[in-house]
């Protein structure tokens, strides 16, 4: 079966930046499983996998616009502590995430991560850690199957590598 809209794909993968810095890889014997065509993986990788079948090896380079987005310096902000609700302030430590309005794009929500706190100043970034990076993927397709009706109605994979509920 070929990878197409509404197929469930199991794949082994390794990803590095264009500079060769290791980013991530699937664990041995534990392929990543996703529902194709439902934004489960970044668009550039999804496009490169369309039409492939089990056993295929795919190497592809994904530009930021088709990956985790361009780096937006407007999303690196310094916010004073009193801009946060009182009940959120104790949680403002590196790694804490919260959702807020995009500072310049009306109606767009952004996930911000606290980078550091210095006194009353909270340094936050709405950039994904991989924003602005060109990524090189090495993929081996392990299995391709049709999604079940239930998986399609939920928009995600059930069973091994997917949701259990
Ligand atoms: Zn489900």
Short mmCIF file of N, CA, C and O in Angstrom, two decimals, residues 46-161:
data_model
loop_
_atom_site.label_atom_id
_atom_site.label_comp_id
_atom_site.label_asym_id
_atom_site.label_seq_id
_atom_site.Cartn_x
_atom_site.Cartn_y
_atom_site.Cartn_z
N UNK A 46 5.86 15.14 5.51
CA UNK A 46 4.66 14.45 5.03
C UNK A 46 4.64 14.42 3.49
O UNK A 46 4.40 13.37 2.89
N UNK A 47 4.94 15.56 2.87
CA UNK A 47 4.96 15.61 1.40
C UNK A 47 5.98 14.64 0.82
O UNK A 47 5.71 13.99 -0.20
N UNK A 48 7.15 14.54 1.46
CA UNK A 48 8.21 13.67 0.93
C UNK A 48 7.85 12.20 1.03
O UNK A 48 8.38 11.36 0.30
N UNK A 49 6.95 11.87 1.95
CA UNK A 49 6.60 10.46 2.17
C UNK A 49 5.41 10.00 1.33
O UNK A 49 5.21 8.80 1.14
N UNK A 50 4.64 10.94 0.81
CA UNK A 50 3.46 10.59 0.01
C UNK A 50 3.87 9.69 -1.16
O UNK A 50 4.82 9.99 -1.88
N UNK A 51 3.18 8.57 -1.31
CA UNK A 51 3.44 7.66 -2.43
C UNK A 51 4.46 6.57 -2.12
O UNK A 51 4.62 5.65 -2.91
N UNK A 52 5.16 6.67 -0.97
CA UNK A 52 6.15 5.65 -0.61
C UNK A 52 5.44 4.42 -0.04
O UNK A 52 4.27 4.47 0.36
N UNK A 53 6.18 3.30 0.01
CA UNK A 53 5.61 2.05 0.54
C UNK A 53 6.56 1.44 1.56
O UNK A 53 7.71 1.89 1.70
N UNK A 54 6.07 0.42 2.28
CA UNK A 54 6.87 -0.25 3.30
C UNK A 54 8.21 -0.71 2.72
O UNK A 54 8.25 -1.24 1.60
N UNK A 55 9.28 -0.48 3.44
CA UNK A 55 10.61 -0.87 2.98
C UNK A 55 11.36 0.25 2.30
O UNK A 55 12.59 0.20 2.18
N UNK A 56 10.64 1.28 1.84
CA UNK A 56 11.31 2.41 1.17
C UNK A 56 12.16 3.19 2.16
O UNK A 56 11.78 3.37 3.33
N UNK A 57 13.31 3.65 1.67
CA UNK A 57 14.15 4.56 2.45
C UNK A 57 14.09 5.93 1.80
O UNK A 57 14.24 6.06 0.59
N UNK A 58 13.87 6.93 2.60
CA UNK A 58 13.67 8.29 2.10
C UNK A 58 14.64 9.22 2.81
O UNK A 58 14.73 9.21 4.04
N UNK A 59 15.37 10.00 2.04
CA UNK A 59 16.18 11.06 2.62
C UNK A 59 15.66 12.37 2.09
O UNK A 59 15.51 12.54 0.87
N UNK A 60 15.36 13.29 2.97
CA UNK A 60 14.81 14.55 2.51
C UNK A 60 15.26 15.70 3.39
O UNK A 60 15.51 15.53 4.57
N UNK A 61 15.38 16.86 2.75
CA UNK A 61 15.76 18.07 3.48
C UNK A 61 14.53 18.97 3.53
O UNK A 61 13.88 19.20 2.52
N UNK A 62 14.22 19.47 4.72
CA UNK A 62 13.01 20.26 4.90
C UNK A 62 13.40 21.68 5.34
O UNK A 62 14.05 21.86 6.37
N UNK A 63 12.98 22.66 4.54
CA UNK A 63 13.26 24.07 4.86
C UNK A 63 12.35 24.52 6.01
O UNK A 63 11.28 23.95 6.23
N UNK A 64 12.76 25.57 6.75
CA UNK A 64 11.97 26.02 7.91
C UNK A 64 10.50 26.26 7.60
O UNK A 64 9.63 25.89 8.40
N UNK A 65 10.19 26.84 6.44
CA UNK A 65 8.80 27.17 6.13
C UNK A 65 7.94 25.92 6.05
O UNK A 65 6.73 25.96 6.28
N UNK A 66 8.56 24.76 5.69
CA UNK A 66 7.83 23.50 5.61
C UNK A 66 8.08 22.65 6.86
O UNK A 66 7.69 21.48 6.91
N UNK A 67 8.80 23.25 7.83
CA UNK A 67 9.11 22.51 9.05
C UNK A 67 8.49 23.21 10.25
O UNK A 67 7.27 23.26 10.37
N UNK A 68 9.33 23.78 11.11
CA UNK A 68 8.83 24.40 12.34
C UNK A 68 8.75 25.92 12.23
O UNK A 68 8.67 26.62 13.24
N UNK A 69 8.80 26.42 11.00
CA UNK A 69 8.61 27.85 10.79
C UNK A 69 9.91 28.62 10.79
O UNK A 69 10.94 28.15 11.25
N UNK A 70 9.84 29.82 10.22
CA UNK A 70 10.99 30.72 10.24
C UNK A 70 11.18 31.24 11.66
O UNK A 70 10.23 31.31 12.43
N UNK A 71 12.40 31.61 12.01
CA UNK A 71 12.65 32.18 13.32
C UNK A 71 12.10 33.60 13.34
O UNK A 71 12.43 34.41 12.49
N UNK A 72 11.24 33.89 14.31
CA UNK A 72 10.58 35.19 14.40
C UNK A 72 11.11 35.92 15.64
O UNK A 72 10.73 35.62 16.76
N UNK A 73 12.01 36.90 15.40
CA UNK A 73 12.61 37.60 16.54
C UNK A 73 11.56 38.38 17.34
O UNK A 73 11.76 38.65 18.52
N UNK A 74 10.43 38.71 16.67
CA UNK A 74 9.35 39.39 17.36
C UNK A 74 8.68 38.53 18.43
O UNK A 74 7.86 39.01 19.19
N UNK A 75 9.03 37.23 18.46
CA UNK A 75 8.45 36.33 19.45
C UNK A 75 9.39 36.09 20.63
O UNK A 75 9.09 35.31 21.53
N UNK A 76 10.56 36.74 20.61
CA UNK A 76 11.45 36.70 21.77
C UNK A 76 11.19 37.96 22.57
O UNK A 76 11.55 39.06 22.14
N UNK A 77 10.58 37.82 23.73
CA UNK A 77 10.09 38.98 24.47
C UNK A 77 10.62 38.98 25.90
O UNK A 77 10.94 37.93 26.46
N UNK A 78 10.72 40.19 26.45
CA UNK A 78 10.97 40.33 27.88
C UNK A 78 9.72 40.95 28.49
O UNK A 78 9.27 42.02 28.06
N UNK A 79 9.10 40.24 29.41
CA UNK A 79 7.83 40.64 29.99
C UNK A 79 8.05 40.86 31.48
O UNK A 79 8.78 40.09 32.12
N UNK A 80 7.44 41.90 32.04
CA UNK A 80 7.58 42.07 33.49
C UNK A 80 6.64 41.13 34.22
O UNK A 80 5.57 40.79 33.72
N UNK A 81 7.08 40.73 35.40
CA UNK A 81 6.35 39.76 36.21
C UNK A 81 4.89 40.16 36.41
O UNK A 81 4.00 39.31 36.38
N UNK A 82 4.65 41.47 36.58
CA UNK A 82 3.28 41.89 36.91
C UNK A 82 2.32 41.81 35.71
O UNK A 82 1.13 42.04 35.86
N UNK A 83 2.86 41.47 34.51
CA UNK A 83 1.98 41.27 33.36
C UNK A 83 1.27 39.91 33.44
O UNK A 83 0.34 39.65 32.68
N UNK A 84 1.76 39.04 34.33
CA UNK A 84 1.16 37.71 34.47
C UNK A 84 0.14 37.70 35.60
O UNK A 84 0.30 38.41 36.58
N UNK A 85 -0.90 36.87 35.48
CA UNK A 85 -1.84 36.72 36.59
C UNK A 85 -1.11 36.23 37.84
O UNK A 85 -0.15 35.47 37.73
N UNK A 86 -1.59 36.66 39.00
CA UNK A 86 -0.90 36.34 40.25
C UNK A 86 -0.71 34.83 40.43
O UNK A 86 0.34 34.39 40.90
N UNK A 87 -1.70 34.05 40.01
CA UNK A 87 -1.59 32.61 40.25
C UNK A 87 -0.59 31.94 39.30
O UNK A 87 -0.20 30.80 39.51
N UNK A 88 -0.20 32.65 38.24
CA UNK A 88 0.78 32.07 37.30
C UNK A 88 2.21 32.37 37.73
O UNK A 88 3.14 31.64 37.38
N UNK A 89 2.41 33.42 38.52
CA UNK A 89 3.78 33.89 38.82
C UNK A 89 4.67 32.84 39.48
O UNK A 89 5.84 32.73 39.12
N UNK A 90 4.14 32.03 40.42
CA UNK A 90 5.03 31.03 41.03
C UNK A 90 5.54 29.98 40.03
O UNK A 90 6.54 29.31 40.29
N UNK A 91 4.86 29.87 38.87
CA UNK A 91 5.24 28.84 37.89
C UNK A 91 6.25 29.35 36.87
O UNK A 91 6.69 28.61 36.00
N UNK A 92 6.57 30.63 36.95
CA UNK A 92 7.42 31.23 35.91
C UNK A 92 8.88 30.84 36.12
O UNK A 92 9.65 31.55 36.74
N UNK A 93 9.20 29.65 35.60
CA UNK A 93 10.55 29.13 35.67
C UNK A 93 10.92 28.65 34.28
O UNK A 93 10.05 28.38 33.46
N UNK A 94 12.23 28.53 34.00
CA UNK A 94 12.64 28.06 32.67
C UNK A 94 11.92 26.77 32.28
O UNK A 94 11.84 25.84 33.08
N UNK A 95 11.37 26.77 31.08
CA UNK A 95 10.66 25.59 30.59
C UNK A 95 9.15 25.70 30.74
O UNK A 95 8.41 24.96 30.08
N UNK A 96 8.67 26.62 31.59
CA UNK A 96 7.22 26.79 31.75
C UNK A 96 6.61 27.31 30.44
O UNK A 96 7.15 28.22 29.82
N UNK A 97 5.50 26.70 30.03
CA UNK A 97 4.87 27.09 28.77
C UNK A 97 3.49 27.67 29.01
O UNK A 97 2.78 27.24 29.92
N UNK A 98 3.13 28.62 28.20
CA UNK A 98 1.78 29.18 28.28
C UNK A 98 1.37 29.67 26.90
O UNK A 98 2.21 29.92 26.02
N UNK A 99 0.06 29.80 26.71
CA UNK A 99 -0.49 30.23 25.44
C UNK A 99 -0.88 31.70 25.55
O UNK A 99 -1.45 32.11 26.55
N UNK A 100 -0.56 32.47 24.52
CA UNK A 100 -0.92 33.89 24.54
C UNK A 100 -1.10 34.38 23.11
O UNK A 100 -0.75 33.70 22.15
N UNK A 101 -1.66 35.56 23.01
CA UNK A 101 -1.85 36.20 21.69
C UNK A 101 -0.49 36.48 21.05
O UNK A 101 0.45 36.87 21.73
N UNK A 102 -0.43 36.33 19.73
CA UNK A 102 0.76 36.76 19.00
C UNK A 102 0.90 38.27 19.16
O UNK A 102 -0.09 39.00 19.06
N UNK A 103 2.14 38.77 19.43
CA UNK A 103 2.28 40.20 19.71
C UNK A 103 1.92 41.11 18.53
O UNK A 103 1.56 42.27 18.73
N UNK A 104 2.02 40.60 17.30
CA UNK A 104 1.72 41.46 16.15
C UNK A 104 0.65 40.91 15.22
O UNK A 104 0.06 41.65 14.45
N UNK A 105 0.43 39.59 15.24
CA UNK A 105 -0.57 39.01 14.32
C UNK A 105 -1.88 38.82 15.04
O UNK A 105 -2.01 37.96 15.92
N UNK A 106 -2.87 39.60 14.65
CA UNK A 106 -4.18 39.59 15.31
C UNK A 106 -4.82 38.20 15.27
O UNK A 106 -4.87 37.56 14.23
N UNK A 107 -5.29 37.76 16.40
CA UNK A 107 -6.07 36.53 16.45
C UNK A 107 -5.24 35.26 16.44
O UNK A 107 -5.80 34.17 16.53
N UNK A 108 -3.91 35.37 16.30
CA UNK A 108 -3.08 34.16 16.26
C UNK A 108 -2.56 33.85 17.66
O UNK A 108 -2.09 34.74 18.36
N UNK A 109 -2.69 32.59 18.06
CA UNK A 109 -2.22 32.16 19.37
C UNK A 109 -0.84 31.54 19.24
O UNK A 109 -0.54 30.88 18.24
N UNK A 110 -0.02 31.77 20.24
CA UNK A 110 1.35 31.26 20.23
C UNK A 110 1.63 30.57 21.57
O UNK A 110 1.17 31.04 22.61
N UNK A 111 2.36 29.46 21.53
CA UNK A 111 2.83 28.84 22.76
C UNK A 111 4.19 29.47 23.10
O UNK A 111 5.13 29.38 22.32
N UNK A 112 4.26 30.10 24.26
CA UNK A 112 5.51 30.69 24.71
C UNK A 112 6.16 29.78 25.76
O UNK A 112 5.47 29.12 26.53
N UNK A 113 7.48 29.78 25.76
CA UNK A 113 8.25 29.04 26.77
C UNK A 113 9.14 30.03 27.51
O UNK A 113 9.79 30.87 26.88
N UNK A 114 9.13 29.94 28.84
CA UNK A 114 10.00 30.80 29.63
C UNK A 114 11.45 30.34 29.47
O UNK A 114 11.76 29.15 29.64
N UNK A 115 12.33 31.27 29.10
CA UNK A 115 13.74 30.94 28.94
C UNK A 115 14.50 31.19 30.25
O UNK A 115 15.30 30.38 30.68
N UNK A 116 14.27 32.36 30.85
CA UNK A 116 14.91 32.65 32.14
C UNK A 116 14.15 33.76 32.84
O UNK A 116 13.37 34.49 32.22
N UNK A 117 14.38 33.87 34.13
CA UNK A 117 13.76 34.92 34.94
C UNK A 117 14.88 35.65 35.67
O UNK A 117 15.73 35.02 36.29
N UNK A 118 14.89 36.98 35.52
CA UNK A 118 15.88 37.80 36.23
C UNK A 118 15.13 38.89 36.98
O UNK A 118 14.64 39.84 36.37
N UNK A 119 15.01 38.72 38.27
CA UNK A 119 14.25 39.68 39.07
C UNK A 119 12.82 39.74 38.59
O UNK A 119 12.12 38.73 38.58
N UNK A 120 12.39 40.93 38.17
CA UNK A 120 11.02 41.12 37.71
C UNK A 120 10.88 40.87 36.21
O UNK A 120 9.79 40.99 35.65
N UNK A 121 12.00 40.55 35.55
CA UNK A 121 11.97 40.37 34.10
C UNK A 121 11.88 38.89 33.74
O UNK A 121 12.70 38.08 34.19
N UNK A 122 10.90 38.59 32.90
CA UNK A 122 10.71 37.22 32.44
C UNK A 122 11.03 37.18 30.95
O UNK A 122 10.40 37.87 30.15
N UNK A 123 12.03 36.38 30.57
CA UNK A 123 12.43 36.24 29.17
C UNK A 123 11.68 35.06 28.59
O UNK A 123 11.82 33.94 29.08
N UNK A 124 10.87 35.32 27.57
CA UNK A 124 10.08 34.25 26.97
C UNK A 124 10.32 34.20 25.47
O UNK A 124 10.71 35.20 24.85
N UNK A 125 10.09 33.01 24.88
CA UNK A 125 10.19 32.87 23.42
C UNK A 125 9.00 32.08 22.90
O UNK A 125 8.65 31.04 23.45
N UNK A 126 8.41 32.60 21.82
CA UNK A 126 7.32 31.90 21.15
C UNK A 126 7.81 31.12 19.95
O UNK A 126 7.01 30.59 19.18
N UNK A 127 9.13 31.06 19.78
CA UNK A 127 9.68 30.27 18.68
C UNK A 127 9.82 28.81 19.09
O UNK A 127 10.27 28.52 20.20
N UNK A 128 9.45 27.91 18.19
CA UNK A 128 9.74 26.49 18.42
C UNK A 128 11.25 26.34 18.46
O UNK A 128 11.96 27.05 17.74
N UNK A 129 11.77 25.42 19.31
CA UNK A 129 13.23 25.24 19.37
C UNK A 129 13.87 24.95 18.01
O UNK A 129 15.05 25.22 17.81
N UNK A 130 13.09 24.42 17.07
CA UNK A 130 13.64 24.10 15.74
C UNK A 130 13.24 25.14 14.69
O UNK A 130 13.50 24.95 13.51
N UNK A 131 12.63 26.25 15.11
CA UNK A 131 12.29 27.31 14.15
C UNK A 131 13.55 27.82 13.47
O UNK A 131 14.59 27.96 14.11
N UNK A 132 13.45 28.09 12.18
CA UNK A 132 14.58 28.63 11.43
C UNK A 132 15.61 27.60 11.01
O UNK A 132 16.58 27.94 10.35
N UNK A 133 15.39 26.35 11.38
CA UNK A 133 16.38 25.31 11.06
C UNK A 133 15.93 24.50 9.85
O UNK A 133 14.78 24.11 9.74
N UNK A 134 16.89 24.26 8.96
CA UNK A 134 16.68 23.30 7.89
C UNK A 134 17.02 21.92 8.44
O UNK A 134 18.05 21.74 9.08
N UNK A 135 16.12 20.98 8.24
CA UNK A 135 16.26 19.65 8.85
C UNK A 135 16.46 18.59 7.79
O UNK A 135 15.84 18.63 6.72
N UNK A 136 17.35 17.65 8.09
CA UNK A 136 17.58 16.51 7.20
C UNK A 136 17.04 15.24 7.84
O UNK A 136 17.48 14.86 8.92
N UNK A 137 16.11 14.62 7.17
CA UNK A 137 15.47 13.40 7.68
C UNK A 137 15.99 12.19 6.90
O UNK A 137 16.13 12.23 5.68
N UNK A 138 16.25 11.12 7.64
CA UNK A 138 16.48 9.81 7.05
C UNK A 138 15.39 8.91 7.59
O UNK A 138 15.28 8.71 8.80
N UNK A 139 14.58 8.39 6.69
CA UNK A 139 13.39 7.65 7.10
C UNK A 139 13.40 6.28 6.44
O UNK A 139 13.81 6.13 5.29
N UNK A 140 12.96 5.27 7.18
CA UNK A 140 12.68 3.96 6.59
C UNK A 140 11.25 3.61 6.94
O UNK A 140 10.87 3.56 8.11
N UNK A 141 10.45 3.37 5.92
CA UNK A 141 9.04 3.06 6.13
C UNK A 141 8.92 1.61 6.60
O UNK A 141 9.40 0.70 5.92
N UNK A 142 8.28 1.41 7.76
CA UNK A 142 8.12 0.05 8.30
C UNK A 142 6.80 -0.57 7.86
O UNK A 142 6.76 -1.74 7.49
N UNK A 143 5.72 0.21 7.92
CA UNK A 143 4.41 -0.34 7.60
C UNK A 143 3.49 0.76 7.12
O UNK A 143 3.59 1.91 7.58
N UNK A 144 2.61 0.41 6.19
CA UNK A 144 1.56 1.33 5.76
C UNK A 144 0.26 0.55 5.75
O UNK A 144 0.18 -0.55 5.18
N UNK A 145 -0.75 1.07 6.41
CA UNK A 145 -2.07 0.42 6.40
C UNK A 145 -3.15 1.49 6.30
O UNK A 145 -2.90 2.67 6.56
N UNK A 146 -4.35 1.06 5.95
CA UNK A 146 -5.48 1.99 5.91
C UNK A 146 -5.91 2.30 7.34
O UNK A 146 -5.87 1.43 8.20
N UNK A 147 -6.28 3.53 7.59
CA UNK A 147 -6.81 3.90 8.90
C UNK A 147 -8.20 3.31 9.07
O UNK A 147 -8.93 3.14 8.10
N UNK A 148 -8.58 2.99 10.32
CA UNK A 148 -9.94 2.54 10.59
C UNK A 148 -10.88 3.75 10.61
O UNK A 148 -10.44 4.89 10.75
N UNK A 149 -12.18 3.47 10.51
CA UNK A 149 -13.17 4.56 10.56
C UNK A 149 -13.07 5.31 11.88
O UNK A 149 -13.21 6.52 11.94
N UNK A 150 -12.81 4.56 12.96
CA UNK A 150 -12.72 5.18 14.28
C UNK A 150 -11.49 6.11 14.36
O UNK A 150 -11.57 7.22 14.88
N UNK A 151 -10.38 5.65 13.81
CA UNK A 151 -9.17 6.50 13.81
C UNK A 151 -9.42 7.78 13.03
O UNK A 151 -9.00 8.87 13.44
N UNK A 152 -10.12 7.66 11.89
CA UNK A 152 -10.39 8.85 11.09
C UNK A 152 -11.30 9.82 11.82
O UNK A 152 -11.11 11.04 11.76
N UNK A 153 -12.28 9.29 12.55
CA UNK A 153 -13.20 10.19 13.25
C UNK A 153 -12.48 10.88 14.41
O UNK A 153 -12.83 11.99 14.79
N UNK A 154 -11.46 10.22 14.98
CA UNK A 154 -10.70 10.84 16.08
C UNK A 154 -9.55 11.70 15.57
O UNK A 154 -9.02 12.53 16.29
N UNK A 155 -9.10 11.44 14.34
CA UNK A 155 -7.98 12.20 13.79
C UNK A 155 -6.62 11.76 14.31
O UNK A 155 -5.64 12.50 14.20
N UNK A 156 -6.55 10.56 14.90
CA UNK A 156 -5.26 10.04 15.35
C UNK A 156 -5.26 8.52 15.33
O UNK A 156 -6.30 7.89 15.15
N UNK A 157 -4.07 7.96 15.49
CA UNK A 157 -3.88 6.51 15.40
C UNK A 157 -4.21 5.86 16.74
O UNK A 157 -3.93 6.41 17.80
N UNK A 158 -4.82 4.67 16.69
CA UNK A 158 -5.05 3.86 17.88
C UNK A 158 -4.10 2.69 17.89
O UNK A 158 -3.56 2.30 16.86
N UNK A 159 -3.90 2.09 19.08
CA UNK A 159 -3.09 0.88 19.18
C UNK A 159 -1.61 1.20 19.30
O UNK A 159 -1.24 2.27 19.77
N UNK A 160 -0.77 0.25 18.87
CA UNK A 160 0.68 0.38 19.05
C UNK A 160 1.19 1.69 18.47
O UNK A 160 0.95 2.00 17.31
N UNK A 161 1.86 2.46 19.28
CA UNK A 161 2.43 3.73 18.82
C UNK A 161 1.43 4.88 18.78
O UNK A 161 1.78 6.00 18.47
#
